[in-house]
PDB file of N, CA and C in Angstrom:
ATOM      1  N   MET A 225      -9.961  -5.372  -3.414  1.00  0.00           N
ATOM      2  CA  MET A 225      -9.410  -4.162  -2.847  1.00  0.00           C
ATOM      3  C   MET A 225      -9.856  -2.970  -3.669  1.00  0.00           C
ATOM      4  N   ASN A 226     -10.357  -1.946  -3.033  1.00  0.00           N
ATOM      5  CA  ASN A 226     -10.756  -0.728  -3.712  1.00  0.00           C
ATOM      6  C   ASN A 226      -9.530   0.154  -3.885  1.00  0.00           C
ATOM      7  N   THR A 227      -9.034   0.261  -5.112  1.00  0.00           N
ATOM      8  CA  THR A 227      -7.841   1.059  -5.373  1.00  0.00           C
ATOM      9  C   THR A 227      -8.188   2.364  -6.079  1.00  0.00           C
ATOM     10  N   ALA A 228      -9.451   2.728  -6.112  1.00  0.00           N
ATOM     11  CA  ALA A 228      -9.870   3.925  -6.821  1.00  0.00           C
ATOM     12  C   ALA A 228      -9.347   5.201  -6.168  1.00  0.00           C
ATOM     13  N   LEU A 229      -8.918   5.151  -4.935  1.00  0.00           N
ATOM     14  CA  LEU A 229      -8.484   6.348  -4.224  1.00  0.00           C
ATOM     15  C   LEU A 229      -7.011   6.682  -4.408  1.00  0.00           C
ATOM     16  N   LEU A 230      -6.248   5.834  -5.068  1.00  0.00           N
ATOM     17  CA  LEU A 230      -4.822   6.080  -5.239  1.00  0.00           C
ATOM     18  C   LEU A 230      -4.629   7.111  -6.355  1.00  0.00           C
ATOM     19  N   LEU A 231      -4.392   8.378  -5.966  1.00  0.00           N
ATOM     20  CA  LEU A 231      -4.324   9.462  -6.934  1.00  0.00           C
ATOM     21  C   LEU A 231      -2.902   9.832  -7.334  1.00  0.00           C
ATOM     22  N   ASN A 232      -1.939   9.622  -6.462  1.00  0.00           N
ATOM     23  CA  ASN A 232      -0.557  10.013  -6.727  1.00  0.00           C
ATOM     24  C   ASN A 232       0.325   8.785  -6.852  1.00  0.00           C
ATOM     25  N   PRO A 233       1.395   8.900  -7.645  1.00  0.00           N
ATOM     26  CA  PRO A 233       2.332   7.776  -7.731  1.00  0.00           C
ATOM     27  C   PRO A 233       2.958   7.492  -6.366  1.00  0.00           C
ATOM     28  N   ILE A 234       3.303   6.256  -6.139  1.00  0.00           N
ATOM     29  CA  ILE A 234       4.040   5.860  -4.939  1.00  0.00           C
ATOM     30  C   ILE A 234       5.500   5.784  -5.351  1.00  0.00           C
ATOM     31  N   MET A 235       6.352   6.517  -4.630  1.00  0.00           N
ATOM     32  CA  MET A 235       7.769   6.540  -4.964  1.00  0.00           C
ATOM     33  C   MET A 235       8.583   6.295  -3.708  1.00  0.00           C
ATOM     34  N   PHE A 236       9.600   5.456  -3.830  1.00  0.00           N
ATOM     35  CA  PHE A 236      10.493   5.215  -2.706  1.00  0.00           C
ATOM     36  C   PHE A 236      11.814   4.644  -3.218  1.00  0.00           C
ATOM     37  N   VAL A 237      12.806   4.682  -2.351  1.00  0.00           N
ATOM     38  CA  VAL A 237      14.118   4.136  -2.675  1.00  0.00           C
ATOM     39  C   VAL A 237      14.328   2.898  -1.820  1.00  0.00           C
ATOM     40  N   ALA A 238      14.835   1.857  -2.429  1.00  0.00           N
ATOM     41  CA  ALA A 238      15.097   0.603  -1.724  1.00  0.00           C
ATOM     42  C   ALA A 238      16.320  -0.057  -2.347  1.00  0.00           C
ATOM     43  N   THR A 239      16.784  -1.098  -1.728  1.00  0.00           N
ATOM     44  CA  THR A 239      17.900  -1.863  -2.287  1.00  0.00           C
ATOM     45  C   THR A 239      17.364  -3.197  -2.786  1.00  0.00           C
ATOM     46  N   TYR A 240      17.498  -3.415  -4.081  1.00  0.00           N
ATOM     47  CA  TYR A 240      17.105  -4.676  -4.702  1.00  0.00           C
ATOM     48  C   TYR A 240      18.264  -5.158  -5.555  1.00  0.00           C
ATOM     49  N   TRP A 241      18.481  -6.446  -5.566  1.00  0.00           N
ATOM     50  CA  TRP A 241      19.563  -7.050  -6.339  1.00  0.00           C
ATOM     51  C   TRP A 241      20.913  -6.428  -5.968  1.00  0.00           C
ATOM     52  N   GLY A 242      21.053  -6.016  -4.705  1.00  0.00           N
ATOM     53  CA  GLY A 242      22.311  -5.498  -4.192  1.00  0.00           C
ATOM     54  C   GLY A 242      22.647  -4.070  -4.561  1.00  0.00           C
ATOM     55  N   ALA A 243      21.711  -3.337  -5.133  1.00  0.00           N
ATOM     56  CA  ALA A 243      21.979  -1.958  -5.541  1.00  0.00           C
ATOM     57  C   ALA A 243      20.790  -1.064  -5.184  1.00  0.00           C
ATOM     58  N   PRO A 244      21.032   0.223  -4.957  1.00  0.00           N
ATOM     59  CA  PRO A 244      19.919   1.143  -4.698  1.00  0.00           C
ATOM     60  C   PRO A 244      19.010   1.228  -5.921  1.00  0.00           C
ATOM     61  N   ALA A 245      17.724   1.338  -5.668  1.00  0.00           N
ATOM     62  CA  ALA A 245      16.759   1.411  -6.760  1.00  0.00           C
ATOM     63  C   ALA A 245      15.680   2.432  -6.430  1.00  0.00           C
ATOM     64  N   PHE A 246      15.348   3.269  -7.416  1.00  0.00           N
ATOM     65  CA  PHE A 246      14.250   4.221  -7.285  1.00  0.00           C
ATOM     66  C   PHE A 246      13.001   3.535  -7.828  1.00  0.00           C
ATOM     67  N   ILE A 247      12.042   3.300  -6.960  1.00  0.00           N
ATOM     68  CA  ILE A 247      10.821   2.571  -7.310  1.00  0.00           C
ATOM     69  C   ILE A 247       9.676   3.559  -7.487  1.00  0.00           C
ATOM     70  N   LYS A 248       8.931   3.402  -8.576  1.00  0.00           N
ATOM     71  CA  LYS A 248       7.742   4.226  -8.797  1.00  0.00           C
ATOM     72  C   LYS A 248       6.604   3.311  -9.223  1.00  0.00           C
ATOM     73  N   VAL A 249       5.457   3.471  -8.556  1.00  0.00           N
ATOM     74  CA  VAL A 249       4.269   2.674  -8.851  1.00  0.00           C
ATOM     75  C   VAL A 249       3.147   3.642  -9.206  1.00  0.00           C
ATOM     76  N   ILE A 250       2.590   3.466 -10.406  1.00  0.00           N
ATOM     77  CA  ILE A 250       1.514   4.331 -10.877  1.00  0.00           C
ATOM     78  C   ILE A 250       0.302   3.465 -11.172  1.00  0.00           C
ATOM     79  N   GLN A 251      -0.841   3.877 -10.639  1.00  0.00           N
ATOM     80  CA  GLN A 251      -2.070   3.124 -10.891  1.00  0.00           C
ATOM     81  C   GLN A 251      -2.548   3.359 -12.313  1.00  0.00           C
ATOM     82  N   ASP A 252      -2.972   2.290 -12.962  1.00  0.00           N
ATOM     83  CA  ASP A 252      -3.537   2.349 -14.308  1.00  0.00           C
ATOM     84  C   ASP A 252      -4.795   1.488 -14.309  1.00  0.00           C
ATOM     85  N   GLY A 253      -5.909   2.089 -13.951  1.00  0.00           N
ATOM     86  CA  GLY A 253      -7.162   1.338 -13.816  1.00  0.00           C
ATOM     87  C   GLY A 253      -7.081   0.415 -12.626  1.00  0.00           C
ATOM     88  N   ASP A 254      -7.291  -0.885 -12.855  1.00  0.00           N
ATOM     89  CA  ASP A 254      -7.206  -1.884 -11.785  1.00  0.00           C
ATOM     90  C   ASP A 254      -5.795  -2.453 -11.634  1.00  0.00           C
ATOM     91  N   MET A 255      -4.867  -1.959 -12.451  1.00  0.00           N
ATOM     92  CA  MET A 255      -3.495  -2.477 -12.414  1.00  0.00           C
ATOM     93  C   MET A 255      -2.535  -1.367 -12.013  1.00  0.00           C
ATOM     94  N   PHE A 256      -1.289  -1.755 -11.806  1.00  0.00           N
ATOM     95  CA  PHE A 256      -0.255  -0.810 -11.409  1.00  0.00           C
ATOM     96  C   PHE A 256       0.957  -1.002 -12.300  1.00  0.00           C
ATOM     97  N   ASP A 257       1.529   0.112 -12.762  1.00  0.00           N
ATOM     98  CA  ASP A 257       2.742   0.087 -13.564  1.00  0.00           C
ATOM     99  C   ASP A 257       3.931   0.278 -12.631  1.00  0.00           C
ATOM    100  N   LEU A 258       4.863  -0.658 -12.640  1.00  0.00           N
ATOM    101  CA  LEU A 258       6.037  -0.603 -11.785  1.00  0.00           C
ATOM    102  C   LEU A 258       7.250  -0.214 -12.612  1.00  0.00           C
ATOM    103  N   SER A 259       7.907   0.875 -12.192  1.00  0.00           N
ATOM    104  CA  SER A 259       9.153   1.303 -12.823  1.00  0.00           C
ATOM    105  C   SER A 259      10.259   1.253 -11.785  1.00  0.00           C
ATOM    106  N   ILE A 260      11.414   0.787 -12.210  1.00  0.00           N
ATOM    107  CA  ILE A 260      12.603   0.785 -11.367  1.00  0.00           C
ATOM    108  C   ILE A 260      13.664   1.580 -12.110  1.00  0.00           C
ATOM    109  N   ASN A 261      14.167   2.621 -11.435  1.00  0.00           N
ATOM    110  CA  ASN A 261      15.145   3.527 -12.045  1.00  0.00           C
ATOM    111  C   ASN A 261      14.634   4.057 -13.388  1.00  0.00           C
ATOM    112  N   ASP A 262      13.361   4.475 -13.386  1.00  0.00           N
ATOM    113  CA  ASP A 262      12.687   5.061 -14.554  1.00  0.00           C
ATOM    114  C   ASP A 262      12.587   4.133 -15.759  1.00  0.00           C
ATOM    115  N   GLN A 263      12.660   2.828 -15.528  1.00  0.00           N
ATOM    116  CA  GLN A 263      12.465   1.840 -16.582  1.00  0.00           C
ATOM    117  C   GLN A 263      11.284   0.950 -16.222  1.00  0.00           C
ATOM    118  N   HIS A 264      10.355   0.784 -17.176  1.00  0.00           N
ATOM    119  CA  HIS A 264       9.206  -0.096 -16.907  1.00  0.00           C
ATOM    120  C   HIS A 264       9.730  -1.497 -16.594  1.00  0.00           C
ATOM    121  N   MET A 265       9.258  -2.026 -15.471  1.00  0.00           N
ATOM    122  CA  MET A 265       9.692  -3.355 -15.056  1.00  0.00           C
ATOM    123  C   MET A 265       8.573  -4.375 -15.121  1.00  0.00           C
ATOM    124  N   ALA A 266       7.371  -3.969 -14.694  1.00  0.00           N
ATOM    125  CA  ALA A 266       6.293  -4.959 -14.607  1.00  0.00           C
ATOM    126  C   ALA A 266       4.938  -4.272 -14.502  1.00  0.00           C
ATOM    127  N   THR A 267       3.924  -5.043 -14.797  1.00  0.00           N
ATOM    128  CA  THR A 267       2.542  -4.641 -14.555  1.00  0.00           C
ATOM    129  C   THR A 267       2.035  -5.500 -13.407  1.00  0.00           C
ATOM    130  N   LEU A 268       1.502  -4.841 -12.388  1.00  0.00           N
ATOM    131  CA  LEU A 268       1.049  -5.541 -11.187  1.00  0.00           C
ATOM    132  C   LEU A 268      -0.461  -5.452 -11.061  1.00  0.00           C
ATOM    133  N   ALA A 269      -1.050  -6.469 -10.448  1.00  0.00           N
ATOM    134  CA  ALA A 269      -2.493  -6.468 -10.191  1.00  0.00           C
ATOM    135  C   ALA A 269      -2.773  -7.328  -8.967  1.00  0.00           C
ATOM    136  N   TYR A 270      -3.904  -7.064  -8.338  1.00  0.00           N
ATOM    137  CA  TYR A 270      -4.327  -7.875  -7.196  1.00  0.00           C
ATOM    138  C   TYR A 270      -5.160  -9.049  -7.689  1.00  0.00           C
ATOM    139  N   THR A 271      -4.902 -10.224  -7.134  1.00  0.00           N
ATOM    140  CA  THR A 271      -5.686 -11.409  -7.460  1.00  0.00           C
ATOM    141  C   THR A 271      -6.986 -11.374  -6.660  1.00  0.00           C
ATOM    142  N   ASN A 272      -7.840 -12.361  -6.889  1.00  0.00           N
ATOM    143  CA  ASN A 272      -9.085 -12.465  -6.123  1.00  0.00           C
ATOM    144  C   ASN A 272      -8.810 -12.667  -4.640  1.00  0.00           C
ATOM    145  N   ASN A 273      -7.623 -13.190  -4.315  1.00  0.00           N
ATOM    146  CA  ASN A 273      -7.244 -13.409  -2.910  1.00  0.00           C
ATOM    147  C   ASN A 273      -6.597 -12.179  -2.299  1.00  0.00           C
ATOM    148  N   GLN A 274      -6.682 -11.039  -2.994  1.00  0.00           N
ATOM    149  CA  GLN A 274      -6.103  -9.777  -2.532  1.00  0.00           C
ATOM    150  C   GLN A 274      -4.590  -9.844  -2.392  1.00  0.00           C
ATOM    151  N   GLU A 275      -3.947 -10.636  -3.249  1.00  0.00           N
ATOM    152  CA  GLU A 275      -2.495 -10.762  -3.250  1.00  0.00           C
ATOM    153  C   GLU A 275      -1.950 -10.073  -4.499  1.00  0.00           C
ATOM    154  N   LEU A 276      -0.975  -9.189  -4.315  1.00  0.00           N
ATOM    155  CA  LEU A 276      -0.379  -8.480  -5.440  1.00  0.00           C
ATOM    156  C   LEU A 276       0.472  -9.451  -6.249  1.00  0.00           C
ATOM    157  N   THR A 277       0.285  -9.441  -7.574  1.00  0.00           N
ATOM    158  CA  THR A 277       1.017 -10.357  -8.435  1.00  0.00           C
ATOM    159  C   THR A 277       1.594  -9.611  -9.634  1.00  0.00           C
ATOM    160  N   ASP A 278       2.636 -10.145 -10.199  1.00  0.00           N
ATOM    161  CA  ASP A 278       3.304  -9.589 -11.367  1.00  0.00           C
ATOM    162  C   ASP A 278       2.726 -10.257 -12.614  1.00  0.00           C
ATOM    163  N   ILE A 279       1.933  -9.531 -13.366  1.00  0.00           N
ATOM    164  CA  ILE A 279       1.282 -10.075 -14.557  1.00  0.00           C
ATOM    165  C   ILE A 279       2.312 -10.442 -15.615  1.00  0.00           C
ATOM    166  N   ASP A 280       3.375  -9.642 -15.739  1.00  0.00           N
ATOM    167  CA  ASP A 280       4.406  -9.878 -16.751  1.00  0.00           C
ATOM    168  C   ASP A 280       5.368 -10.997 -16.360  1.00  0.00           C
ATOM    169  N   GLU A 281       5.295 -11.457 -15.119  1.00  0.00           N
ATOM    170  CA  GLU A 281       6.161 -12.511 -14.579  1.00  0.00           C
ATOM    171  C   GLU A 281       7.641 -12.163 -14.745  1.00  0.00           C
ATOM    172  N   ARG A 282       7.986 -10.905 -14.450  1.00  0.00           N
ATOM    173  CA  ARG A 282       9.373 -10.454 -14.539  1.00  0.00           C
ATOM    174  C   ARG A 282      10.071 -10.444 -13.189  1.00  0.00           C
ATOM    175  N   LEU A 283       9.315 -10.295 -12.126  1.00  0.00           N
ATOM    176  CA  LEU A 283       9.912 -10.186 -10.798  1.00  0.00           C
ATOM    177  C   LEU A 283      10.016 -11.557 -10.154  1.00  0.00           C
ATOM    178  N   SER A 284      11.161 -11.824  -9.597  1.00  0.00           N
ATOM    179  CA  SER A 284      11.351 -13.126  -8.959  1.00  0.00           C
ATOM    180  C   SER A 284      11.171 -13.046  -7.447  1.00  0.00           C
ATOM    181  N   GLY A 285      11.393 -11.882  -6.865  1.00  0.00           N
ATOM    182  CA  GLY A 285      11.349 -11.769  -5.410  1.00  0.00           C
ATOM    183  C   GLY A 285       9.994 -11.336  -4.887  1.00  0.00           C
ATOM    184  N   SER A 286       9.408 -12.160  -4.054  1.00  0.00           N
ATOM    185  CA  SER A 286       8.120 -11.791  -3.474  1.00  0.00           C
ATOM    186  C   SER A 286       8.292 -10.688  -2.435  1.00  0.00           C
ATOM    187  N   GLU A 287       9.522 -10.500  -1.947  1.00  0.00           N
ATOM    188  CA  GLU A 287       9.778  -9.459  -0.950  1.00  0.00           C
ATOM    189  C   GLU A 287       9.460  -8.074  -1.515  1.00  0.00           C
ATOM    190  N   MET A 288       9.820  -7.843  -2.768  1.00  0.00           N
ATOM    191  CA  MET A 288       9.521  -6.567  -3.420  1.00  0.00           C
ATOM    192  C   MET A 288       8.018  -6.381  -3.545  1.00  0.00           C
ATOM    193  N   LEU A 289       7.300  -7.430  -3.950  1.00  0.00           N
ATOM    194  CA  LEU A 289       5.845  -7.334  -4.093  1.00  0.00           C
ATOM    195  C   LEU A 289       5.183  -7.063  -2.745  1.00  0.00           C
ATOM    196  N   LYS A 290       5.688  -7.669  -1.675  1.00  0.00           N
ATOM    197  CA  LYS A 290       5.137  -7.424  -0.346  1.00  0.00           C
ATOM    198  C   LYS A 290       5.332  -5.972   0.054  1.00  0.00           C
ATOM    199  N   GLU A 291       6.513  -5.416  -0.235  1.00  0.00           N
ATOM    200  CA  GLU A 291       6.805  -4.022   0.097  1.00  0.00           C
ATOM    201  C   GLU A 291       5.908  -3.073  -0.695  1.00  0.00           C
ATOM    202  N   ILE A 292       5.749  -3.336  -1.986  1.00  0.00           N
ATOM    203  CA  ILE A 292       4.901  -2.491  -2.826  1.00  0.00           C
ATOM    204  C   ILE A 292       3.450  -2.586  -2.379  1.00  0.00           C
ATOM    205  N   SER A 293       2.979  -3.781  -2.082  1.00  0.00           N
ATOM    206  CA  SER A 293       1.610  -3.966  -1.616  1.00  0.00           C
ATOM    207  C   SER A 293       1.373  -3.209  -0.314  1.00  0.00           C
ATOM    208  N   ARG A 294       2.341  -3.281   0.595  1.00  0.00           N
ATOM    209  CA  ARG A 294       2.225  -2.554   1.872  1.00  0.00           C
ATOM    210  C   ARG A 294       2.121  -1.056   1.617  1.00  0.00           C
ATOM    211  N   ARG A 295       2.929  -0.538   0.713  1.00  0.00           N
ATOM    212  CA  ARG A 295       2.910   0.894   0.425  1.00  0.00           C
ATOM    213  C   ARG A 295       1.620   1.312  -0.274  1.00  0.00           C
ATOM    214  N   ILE A 296       1.079   0.468  -1.134  1.00  0.00           N
ATOM    215  CA  ILE A 296      -0.214   0.772  -1.764  1.00  0.00           C
ATOM    216  C   ILE A 296      -1.300   0.855  -0.701  1.00  0.00           C
ATOM    217  N   ARG A 297      -1.337  -0.124   0.204  1.00  0.00           N
ATOM    218  CA  ARG A 297      -2.333  -0.116   1.272  1.00  0.00           C
ATOM    219  C   ARG A 297      -2.206   1.117   2.171  1.00  0.00           C
ATOM    220  N   GLU A 298      -0.961   1.497   2.475  1.00  0.00           N
ATOM    221  CA  GLU A 298      -0.743   2.697   3.288  1.00  0.00           C
ATOM    222  C   GLU A 298      -1.238   3.943   2.574  1.00  0.00           C
ATOM    223  N   SER A 299      -0.993   4.027   1.263  1.00  0.00           N
ATOM    224  CA  SER A 299      -1.444   5.181   0.490  1.00  0.00           C
ATOM    225  C   SER A 299      -2.964   5.281   0.446  1.00  0.00           C
ATOM    226  N   LEU A 300      -3.614   4.128   0.371  1.00  0.00           N
ATOM    227  CA  LEU A 300      -5.070   4.128   0.326  1.00  0.00           C
ATOM    228  C   LEU A 300      -5.695   4.491   1.678  1.00  0.00           C
ATOM    229  N   SER A 301      -4.989   4.188   2.744  1.00  0.00           N
ATOM    230  CA  SER A 301      -5.569   4.491   4.065  1.00  0.00           C
ATOM    231  C   SER A 301      -5.161   5.877   4.573  1.00  0.00           C
ATOM    232  N   ALA A 302      -4.288   6.558   3.847  1.00  0.00           N
ATOM    233  CA  ALA A 302      -3.835   7.902   4.266  1.00  0.00           C
ATOM    234  C   ALA A 302      -4.873   8.953   3.997  1.00  0.00           C
TER     235      ALA A 302
END
């Protein structure tokens, strides 16, 4: 996936773990820094299969990764 075009952070509000969460994703080279409520949560990267994965292995829910991946793709096609 060509992620060189992602110039601005992706920010959105969602409910995770039963509470509202402010999500921010910032591109850092070929990886993405994920913050939840202004706290670093994980480093994300795409695998060779174009699947977003949590390098730090901190996130348990694939639903969050699917949502973030969808938003990254939308940002790149905008």
